[in-house]
XYZ file of C-alpha atoms in Angstrom:
569
model
C 87.740 -82.805 2.225
C 84.627 -84.805 1.388
C 82.081 -85.960 4.016
C 80.239 -89.139 3.081
C 78.109 -91.919 4.580
C 79.424 -95.505 4.445
C 76.885 -98.311 3.868
C 79.264 -101.079 4.886
C 82.578 -101.532 6.481
C 85.483 -101.454 4.103
C 89.196 -100.910 4.510
C 88.936 -99.281 7.965
C 85.778 -97.314 7.282
C 82.811 -97.745 9.653
C 79.155 -97.457 8.927
C 77.798 -93.977 9.156
C 79.255 -90.568 8.388
C 82.954 -90.325 7.712
C 85.486 -87.973 6.229
C 87.580 -88.821 3.193
C 90.476 -89.017 3.568
C 90.411 -89.949 7.233
C 93.837 -88.539 7.940
C 96.060 -85.671 6.770
C 99.647 -86.169 5.758
C 101.929 -83.173 5.585
C 104.569 -83.351 2.875
C 107.471 -80.932 2.624
C 108.491 -79.927 -0.912
C 111.825 -78.374 -1.591
C 111.861 -75.853 -4.499
C 115.149 -75.222 -6.207
C 116.332 -71.619 -6.212
C 116.243 -70.152 -9.719
C 118.732 -67.444 -10.750
C 117.118 -64.716 -12.935
C 119.285 -64.109 -16.001
C 118.369 -61.122 -18.291
C 117.793 -62.174 -21.919
C 118.473 -59.636 -24.731
C 115.799 -59.900 -27.463
C 117.384 -59.155 -30.880
C 115.951 -56.250 -32.906
C 113.722 -57.244 -35.796
C 115.845 -57.339 -38.941
C 114.594 -55.081 -41.746
C 114.215 -57.109 -44.939
C 112.380 -54.600 -47.102
C 111.729 -50.878 -47.386
C 108.090 -49.926 -48.050
C 107.518 -47.123 -50.529
C 104.447 -45.943 -48.632
C 104.357 -45.531 -44.849
C 101.394 -44.117 -42.951
C 99.861 -43.102 -46.297
C 102.878 -40.930 -47.100
C 106.064 -41.315 -49.118
C 108.723 -43.227 -47.180
C 111.568 -41.586 -49.091
C 112.819 -38.387 -50.707
C 114.085 -38.176 -54.286
C 117.610 -36.848 -54.851
C 118.714 -35.679 -58.320
C 122.080 -34.360 -59.543
C 122.477 -30.606 -59.425
C 123.189 -30.466 -63.186
C 120.267 -32.657 -64.241
C 119.386 -32.242 -67.932
C 115.978 -31.210 -69.242
C 115.317 -34.706 -70.639
C 116.324 -36.373 -67.367
C 114.126 -33.958 -65.442
C 111.215 -34.991 -67.682
C 111.828 -38.634 -66.703
C 111.744 -37.666 -63.026
C 108.501 -35.762 -63.618
C 106.983 -38.883 -65.171
C 107.971 -40.847 -62.067
C 106.385 -38.210 -59.825
C 103.200 -38.360 -61.890
C 103.156 -42.123 -61.476
C 103.623 -41.883 -57.702
C 100.799 -39.350 -57.497
C 98.335 -41.222 -59.711
C 99.109 -44.811 -58.665
C 100.369 -44.572 -55.083
C 98.954 -41.192 -53.954
C 102.304 -40.117 -52.541
C 104.273 -36.935 -53.111
C 107.975 -37.432 -52.355
C 110.097 -34.315 -52.020
C 112.650 -33.755 -54.807
C 116.008 -32.390 -53.643
C 119.234 -31.501 -55.443
C 122.280 -33.471 -54.306
C 123.992 -30.129 -53.599
C 121.342 -29.221 -51.007
C 120.250 -32.467 -49.374
C 121.346 -33.273 -45.823
C 121.297 -37.038 -45.354
C 119.455 -38.285 -42.288
C 120.488 -41.833 -41.419
C 116.967 -42.579 -40.172
C 115.381 -41.630 -43.503
C 115.366 -43.219 -46.965
C 116.406 -41.636 -50.260
C 115.896 -42.501 -53.918
C 119.032 -41.432 -55.828
C 118.331 -40.853 -59.530
C 121.087 -40.545 -62.127
C 124.620 -39.320 -61.578
C 124.345 -37.942 -58.055
C 127.455 -37.077 -56.039
C 126.887 -39.855 -53.503
C 129.215 -42.835 -53.308
C 126.379 -45.301 -53.930
C 125.535 -43.656 -57.275
C 129.158 -43.304 -58.317
C 129.955 -46.950 -57.565
C 126.930 -48.143 -59.541
C 128.045 -46.021 -62.514
C 131.510 -47.581 -62.368
C 129.939 -51.024 -62.297
C 127.884 -50.202 -65.397
C 130.872 -48.985 -67.418
C 133.216 -51.750 -66.258
C 130.578 -54.452 -66.646
C 129.830 -53.960 -70.347
C 131.481 -51.111 -72.196
C 129.692 -48.935 -74.756
C 126.204 -50.252 -74.135
C 123.776 -47.368 -73.948
C 120.891 -49.463 -72.578
C 122.468 -50.651 -69.315
C 121.309 -49.519 -65.880
C 121.424 -50.636 -62.256
C 118.740 -50.536 -59.564
C 120.348 -51.133 -56.179
C 119.488 -50.844 -52.485
C 122.442 -49.864 -50.342
C 122.596 -48.318 -46.855
C 119.548 -46.062 -46.548
C 119.422 -45.370 -50.276
C 117.745 -46.805 -53.354
C 119.922 -46.156 -56.404
C 118.750 -45.766 -60.008
C 122.000 -45.447 -61.963
C 122.475 -44.971 -65.705
C 125.270 -43.601 -67.865
C 123.053 -41.622 -70.281
C 119.590 -40.099 -70.498
C 118.168 -42.991 -72.528
C 119.132 -45.732 -70.094
C 117.982 -43.521 -67.206
C 114.550 -43.490 -68.849
C 114.687 -47.293 -69.107
C 115.703 -47.538 -65.444
C 112.801 -45.367 -64.308
C 110.318 -47.302 -66.459
C 111.625 -50.622 -65.110
C 111.486 -49.311 -61.543
C 107.866 -48.164 -61.949
C 106.677 -51.353 -63.633
C 108.432 -53.845 -61.353
C 108.850 -52.284 -57.922
C 106.045 -49.700 -57.589
C 102.919 -51.651 -58.477
C 100.759 -50.587 -55.526
C 100.778 -48.985 -52.083
C 102.067 -52.228 -50.519
C 105.154 -52.337 -52.728
C 108.525 -52.498 -50.995
C 112.171 -52.601 -52.035
C 114.080 -55.661 -50.932
C 117.064 -54.836 -48.744
C 120.200 -55.653 -50.727
C 118.420 -55.512 -54.095
C 120.936 -55.372 -56.959
C 119.307 -55.506 -60.387
C 121.939 -55.209 -63.130
C 120.186 -54.993 -66.491
C 123.256 -56.244 -68.382
C 122.817 -59.645 -66.717
C 119.388 -60.061 -68.293
C 119.469 -58.134 -71.589
C 121.891 -59.580 -74.099
C 122.970 -57.158 -76.846
C 122.356 -58.259 -80.443
C 124.445 -57.608 -83.524
C 121.833 -56.641 -86.097
C 122.292 -55.785 -89.759
C 120.054 -54.329 -92.454
C 120.932 -55.690 -95.873
C 124.322 -56.695 -94.465
C 125.157 -53.292 -92.919
C 125.334 -52.999 -89.089
C 122.274 -51.058 -88.018
C 124.337 -48.740 -85.815
C 125.959 -47.362 -88.997
C 122.603 -46.104 -90.275
C 121.156 -42.633 -89.753
C 117.415 -42.271 -89.177
C 115.998 -39.513 -91.429
C 112.544 -37.919 -91.389
C 111.199 -34.860 -93.183
C 111.715 -31.351 -91.830
C 107.938 -31.096 -92.477
C 107.061 -34.396 -90.818
C 103.873 -35.212 -88.949
C 103.621 -36.162 -85.297
C 103.141 -39.808 -86.318
C 106.305 -39.841 -88.436
C 108.473 -38.200 -85.759
C 107.042 -40.615 -83.182
C 107.937 -43.517 -85.492
C 111.534 -42.298 -85.819
C 111.806 -41.990 -82.025
C 110.410 -45.509 -81.611
C 112.953 -47.011 -84.003
C 115.797 -45.133 -82.305
C 114.687 -46.309 -78.862
C 114.354 -49.951 -79.875
C 117.771 -50.042 -81.565
C 119.329 -48.902 -78.280
C 117.433 -51.548 -76.354
C 118.364 -54.302 -78.829
C 121.980 -53.415 -79.591
C 123.096 -50.870 -77.008
C 124.107 -48.524 -79.843
C 122.974 -44.915 -80.250
C 121.996 -43.986 -83.813
C 121.910 -40.527 -85.352
C 118.412 -39.080 -85.947
C 118.132 -36.050 -88.271
C 115.701 -34.320 -90.607
C 116.165 -34.252 -94.364
C 117.653 -30.744 -94.433
C 120.947 -32.310 -93.355
C 123.507 -33.704 -95.783
C 122.999 -37.250 -97.025
C 125.016 -40.079 -95.466
C 126.022 -43.455 -96.902
C 123.518 -45.442 -94.830
C 120.051 -44.085 -94.100
C 116.654 -45.288 -92.898
C 113.978 -42.975 -94.308
C 110.797 -42.552 -92.263
C 107.945 -41.398 -94.498
C 108.253 -39.119 -97.494
C 111.377 -36.959 -97.460
C 113.349 -34.934 -99.982
C 115.345 -38.155 -100.539
C 112.241 -39.850 -101.960
C 110.337 -36.876 -103.401
C 111.985 -33.552 -104.149
C 108.676 -31.667 -104.021
C 107.096 -33.545 -101.092
C 106.591 -30.413 -98.999
C 104.540 -28.631 -101.663
C 102.369 -31.491 -102.956
C 99.407 -33.354 -101.481
C 98.278 -36.964 -101.408
C 95.045 -37.186 -103.397
C 93.750 -40.268 -101.582
C 94.375 -41.764 -98.145
C 95.781 -45.284 -98.369
C 96.776 -47.261 -95.265
C 99.196 -49.578 -97.115
C 102.904 -49.272 -96.333
C 106.094 -50.563 -97.929
C 109.372 -51.392 -96.174
C 112.209 -51.378 -98.697
C 115.526 -52.748 -97.409
C 118.528 -52.119 -99.611
C 122.250 -52.025 -98.973
C 122.832 -48.669 -97.303
C 119.266 -47.461 -97.817
C 116.067 -48.559 -96.087
C 112.734 -46.749 -96.258
C 109.276 -47.034 -94.713
C 106.815 -45.300 -97.038
C 103.079 -44.650 -97.302
C 100.834 -41.727 -98.182
C 99.300 -42.156 -94.697
C 101.359 -41.070 -91.707
C 99.513 -43.610 -89.546
C 100.594 -46.373 -91.932
C 104.206 -45.099 -91.860
C 104.120 -45.453 -88.089
C 102.661 -48.956 -88.397
C 105.384 -49.841 -90.908
C 108.083 -48.860 -88.424
C 106.417 -51.076 -85.804
C 106.617 -53.909 -88.349
C 110.299 -53.162 -89.076
C 111.155 -53.197 -85.357
C 109.411 -56.561 -84.918
C 111.619 -57.959 -87.694
C 114.745 -56.494 -86.048
C 113.839 -58.163 -82.761
C 114.090 -61.494 -84.581
C 117.576 -60.624 -85.836
C 119.123 -59.193 -88.989
C 116.857 -58.234 -91.897
C 117.820 -59.227 -95.430
C 117.479 -56.991 -98.478
C 113.991 -57.081 -99.913
C 110.574 -55.461 -99.999
C 108.041 -56.031 -97.255
C 104.467 -54.741 -97.322
C 101.598 -54.381 -94.875
C 98.520 -52.367 -94.019
C 97.386 -50.448 -90.947
C 93.812 -51.512 -90.203
C 93.322 -49.106 -87.294
C 92.729 -51.894 -84.771
C 95.822 -51.238 -82.636
C 97.544 -48.279 -81.048
C 100.653 -46.867 -82.693
C 104.040 -46.083 -81.180
C 102.798 -43.096 -79.170
C 99.721 -44.865 -77.784
C 97.301 -43.318 -80.292
C 95.259 -44.820 -83.094
C 93.432 -43.049 -85.897
C 89.850 -42.026 -84.985
C 88.918 -39.605 -87.754
C 90.397 -38.247 -90.979
C 89.324 -35.589 -93.445
C 91.313 -35.794 -96.681
C 89.186 -33.447 -98.797
C 88.606 -35.845 -101.653
C 86.077 -35.124 -104.387
C 85.080 -31.749 -105.784
C 83.265 -30.190 -102.811
C 83.224 -30.148 -99.043
C 81.797 -33.284 -97.448
C 78.675 -33.156 -95.283
C 80.922 -33.071 -92.219
C 81.368 -29.348 -92.729
C 79.216 -26.273 -92.482
C 80.045 -22.607 -92.932
C 80.474 -20.878 -89.603
C 79.054 -17.375 -89.365
C 82.154 -15.504 -88.289
C 81.729 -12.226 -90.096
C 81.082 -8.772 -88.766
C 84.587 -7.869 -87.625
C 86.030 -4.495 -88.566
C 89.178 -4.448 -90.693
C 92.060 -2.006 -90.575
C 90.985 -0.983 -94.099
C 87.811 0.497 -92.649
C 85.501 -2.273 -93.866
C 83.915 -5.472 -92.509
C 84.756 -9.193 -92.703
C 82.349 -11.720 -94.241
C 82.338 -15.535 -94.297
C 80.799 -17.045 -97.426
C 80.536 -20.463 -99.069
C 81.847 -19.194 -102.420
C 85.285 -18.879 -100.869
C 85.496 -22.596 -100.011
C 86.434 -25.132 -102.680
C 87.858 -28.653 -102.915
C 89.971 -30.136 -105.712
C 92.924 -32.499 -106.149
C 92.690 -33.698 -102.540
C 92.972 -30.155 -101.164
C 90.693 -27.705 -99.388
C 91.258 -24.186 -100.722
C 90.182 -21.220 -98.607
C 90.074 -18.090 -100.744
C 90.592 -14.720 -99.071
C 89.995 -11.479 -100.939
C 89.734 -7.802 -100.273
C 86.937 -6.117 -102.237
C 87.006 -2.433 -101.590
C 87.531 -2.151 -97.868
C 85.647 -5.362 -97.057
C 87.332 -8.732 -96.456
C 85.760 -11.954 -97.752
C 87.003 -15.254 -96.314
C 85.524 -18.439 -94.929
C 85.188 -20.390 -91.670
C 84.356 -24.094 -91.942
C 83.291 -26.110 -88.924
C 83.047 -29.924 -88.614
C 79.497 -29.593 -87.302
C 77.499 -30.235 -90.454
C 74.994 -33.012 -91.198
C 77.736 -35.624 -90.685
C 79.338 -33.784 -87.774
C 82.373 -34.851 -85.770
C 82.784 -34.024 -82.086
C 85.557 -35.445 -79.942
C 87.088 -35.241 -76.468
C 90.834 -35.604 -75.876
C 93.352 -36.859 -78.404
C 95.885 -35.557 -80.888
C 94.540 -33.352 -83.684
C 96.780 -32.270 -86.551
C 96.418 -30.548 -89.895
C 98.780 -30.333 -92.888
C 98.436 -26.733 -94.051
C 100.026 -24.206 -96.362
C 99.170 -20.638 -95.385
C 98.831 -17.545 -97.483
C 102.186 -16.256 -98.662
C 100.995 -12.638 -98.469
C 101.430 -10.418 -95.445
C 98.146 -9.053 -94.103
C 96.102 -12.257 -94.423
C 95.450 -14.490 -91.443
C 94.286 -18.060 -90.845
C 93.862 -20.517 -88.039
C 93.219 -24.155 -87.175
C 91.287 -24.372 -83.945
C 89.012 -26.491 -81.792
C 86.067 -25.212 -79.784
C 83.733 -26.696 -77.192
C 80.078 -26.460 -78.148
C 78.097 -26.603 -74.897
C 76.129 -23.674 -73.521
C 77.561 -21.447 -70.807
C 81.327 -21.078 -70.641
C 83.169 -22.481 -73.632
C 86.795 -23.290 -74.281
C 88.712 -22.375 -77.424
C 91.931 -24.165 -78.435
C 93.903 -22.259 -81.082
C 96.288 -24.806 -82.558
C 97.732 -21.974 -84.596
C 96.776 -18.407 -85.409
C 98.665 -16.714 -88.197
C 98.382 -13.057 -87.234
C 98.889 -11.599 -90.706
C 102.622 -12.396 -90.819
C 104.217 -14.737 -93.352
C 106.726 -16.514 -91.099
C 105.242 -16.543 -87.590
C 102.189 -17.738 -85.669
C 100.906 -18.228 -82.132
C 98.968 -20.905 -80.265
C 96.430 -19.799 -77.704
C 93.669 -20.832 -75.325
C 90.540 -18.844 -74.524
C 87.648 -19.117 -72.094
C 84.473 -17.426 -73.309
C 81.660 -16.435 -70.955
C 78.273 -14.993 -71.716
C 79.700 -11.499 -72.254
C 82.821 -9.913 -73.684
C 83.942 -8.993 -70.173
C 84.052 -12.695 -69.247
C 86.462 -13.539 -72.054
C 89.889 -14.723 -70.883
C 92.955 -15.292 -72.998
C 95.134 -17.893 -71.322
C 98.787 -18.670 -71.533
C 101.270 -19.681 -68.866
C 104.894 -18.905 -68.204
C 107.370 -21.394 -66.782
C 105.957 -20.879 -63.277
C 102.381 -21.550 -64.458
C 101.416 -17.949 -63.862
C 98.611 -16.857 -66.134
C 99.512 -14.145 -68.612
C 98.182 -12.729 -71.832
C 101.019 -13.264 -74.310
C 101.219 -16.483 -76.318
C 104.644 -17.836 -77.308
C 105.253 -16.562 -80.815
C 106.821 -19.116 -83.166
C 108.989 -17.802 -85.992
C 110.655 -19.837 -88.736
C 113.244 -18.944 -91.363
C 110.961 -19.367 -94.389
C 107.632 -18.134 -95.703
C 104.769 -20.349 -94.495
C 103.303 -20.029 -97.965
C 106.239 -21.922 -99.511
C 105.596 -25.354 -97.980
C 103.040 -27.441 -96.142
C 103.583 -27.654 -92.384
C 101.940 -29.849 -89.773
C 100.238 -28.015 -86.914
C 99.157 -30.224 -84.023
C 97.736 -30.243 -80.518
C 97.746 -32.988 -77.898
C 94.740 -32.612 -75.621
C 94.493 -34.524 -72.334
C 92.769 -34.041 -68.995
C 96.038 -32.806 -67.456
C 97.660 -30.737 -70.190
C 97.332 -29.241 -73.661
C 100.504 -29.340 -75.775
C 101.194 -27.640 -79.104
C 103.318 -28.992 -81.971
C 104.748 -27.927 -85.297
C 106.101 -30.523 -87.727
C 105.919 -33.255 -85.112
C 107.839 -31.376 -82.400
C 106.345 -30.049 -79.180
C 107.139 -26.406 -78.409
C 104.668 -25.400 -75.671
C 102.634 -27.106 -72.929
C 99.753 -25.676 -70.918
C 99.171 -27.222 -67.459
C 95.445 -27.772 -66.910
C 95.812 -28.992 -63.317
C 96.693 -25.669 -61.676
C 93.130 -24.318 -61.657
C 89.598 -25.741 -61.628
C 88.755 -22.977 -64.100
C 90.414 -25.040 -66.822
C 87.778 -27.761 -66.447
C 85.976 -25.839 -69.191
C 88.311 -27.595 -71.638
C 87.029 -31.044 -70.611
C 84.125 -30.984 -73.051
C 83.341 -32.456 -76.442
C 84.602 -30.118 -79.157
C 84.726 -29.709 -82.912
C 87.345 -28.617 -85.455
C 87.275 -25.259 -87.269
C 89.446 -23.797 -90.010
C 89.402 -20.025 -90.601
C 90.843 -17.793 -93.316
C 90.408 -14.005 -93.492
C 92.298 -10.807 -94.004
C 92.972 -8.522 -91.071
C 90.145 -8.382 -88.503
C 91.182 -5.064 -87.023
C 93.397 -6.324 -84.232
C 96.522 -6.977 -86.308
C 96.522 -3.601 -88.075
C 98.570 -5.051 -90.954
C 96.978 -4.001 -94.250
C 96.914 -6.206 -97.340
C 99.254 -4.902 -100.099
C 97.451 -3.148 -102.927
C 98.811 -5.573 -105.536
C 97.681 -8.739 -103.658
C 93.934 -8.459 -103.178
C 93.383 -12.249 -103.443
C 95.185 -15.070 -101.664
C 94.626 -18.739 -100.698
C 95.208 -21.073 -97.775
C 95.482 -24.803 -98.500
C 94.643 -27.772 -96.268
C 95.830 -31.241 -97.301
C 94.218 -33.117 -94.413
C 93.026 -32.868 -90.796
C 93.197 -35.952 -88.537
C 92.355 -36.972 -84.996
C 94.048 -39.782 -83.094
C 92.870 -41.048 -79.701
C 93.871 -43.498 -76.969
C 91.903 -46.466 -75.669
C 91.622 -44.909 -72.221
C 88.777 -43.625 -70.048
C 87.658 -40.107 -70.947
C 88.530 -40.252 -74.644
C 85.534 -40.163 -76.923
C 84.374 -39.322 -80.426
C 80.935 -38.818 -81.956
C 80.555 -39.030 -85.743
C 77.114 -38.793 -87.336
């Protein structure tokens, strides 16, 4: 109510104070009765499955009980990716042990026993027969299925899954996803000089380098991807076939390849395509690899006619394994280059009762070869250690280092290609190979050196990554003095792997202990040649007082990634 004062009469109002409104009217309002009806709110429909939930893996990985070693390596690569890119650590379970929880999610990899995997495999085979590149990625029930009919296509499936569905921590799998690779990747019919490429055999030397073996693997992989056909890949100790693709020098192109050296590095390559015979040749293994990249690019455009195609590797791009050439020593000229200096490594006792000495007179260069002379004079052993730490020194961190070497053919002499960190305090030693006075065996090894002999540790790991003191001895069925072999080491922040003739045979895990951080330092290359130093106790025969070790080349390849580095004065 409002009380006001009227200044004149108007519509029943008198002068003076008055109330507005003057009267009250009561109005009755009838409200309808409302019946309360319960409404059921539908559950939110799940449209995608996140890979990461609450900063943890939202799924477990299930593998077949009889998973192969190669397939297990693919799974390990996926786990590494999850750890490094998504910071998750899914549990890996065998399909014979897993108990499915309907409220959890599972990533089924390969030929697991579950119906979802088996149905996807049937769909692959029935969809396009005899295509080795096909795979399916499918979401069904509470499972994500990666199905493939062979180890190669399983690798493709895992790579595709990583690159397309696991980009970051917000990535999720669409419910009902059904990616069938056959619907997107048409198979090509490709010929080389009129012969279907699937009828060829890929051949590389039994004494091939890491770059040549990598090139053969790259060609093999791309033929599967392009045609769906699996080719044979062999070394040149096998019998010849009617149709071959030769990768680098082999006994098909040079009968004495394994005992000769290239006198000058040349990065030119030649691709020769003939009916039934194709070759990619160069006296540089980097250029051979580049030539195979060139050949694959031609195959991607279709069939390749007979003819000769040439090119050059200029070092500006990474090769098939992700590496490009950083440094090469080919021992041209008539003396050691200024890269090298003699390392004082004498003073060891020999089993003959004498002492070892390192001297410059035992090092010589001719015909593109470094020759390390080893001789026993009386009871004393004279050899030589050369180290790439001279006036034009070379230090590097991480990469692939490899040397093409022919050892002494005489029992009792030893040699080694190794890499050593050069900082003060604790140092790391990488023994790419140590020939312990035998003619057909050697060992790799890793050492940590402290300030005293008591702080020296010899490292090697068994399958369970338990440190032990015995390196894996490698034995071959020929005398190492008969042919040149390629001894290599891949050095990364996470692991150190050892190779012979392009094939890995042992890997050391650097992530299991902070102690192995000692290996994350700039290092230099050393080559040693001596007779027994007392610890082999294998005497030199009386009728072989002089012997030689030969080095054709030593090379370092590196990746364009953080951490890799090289310093060349």
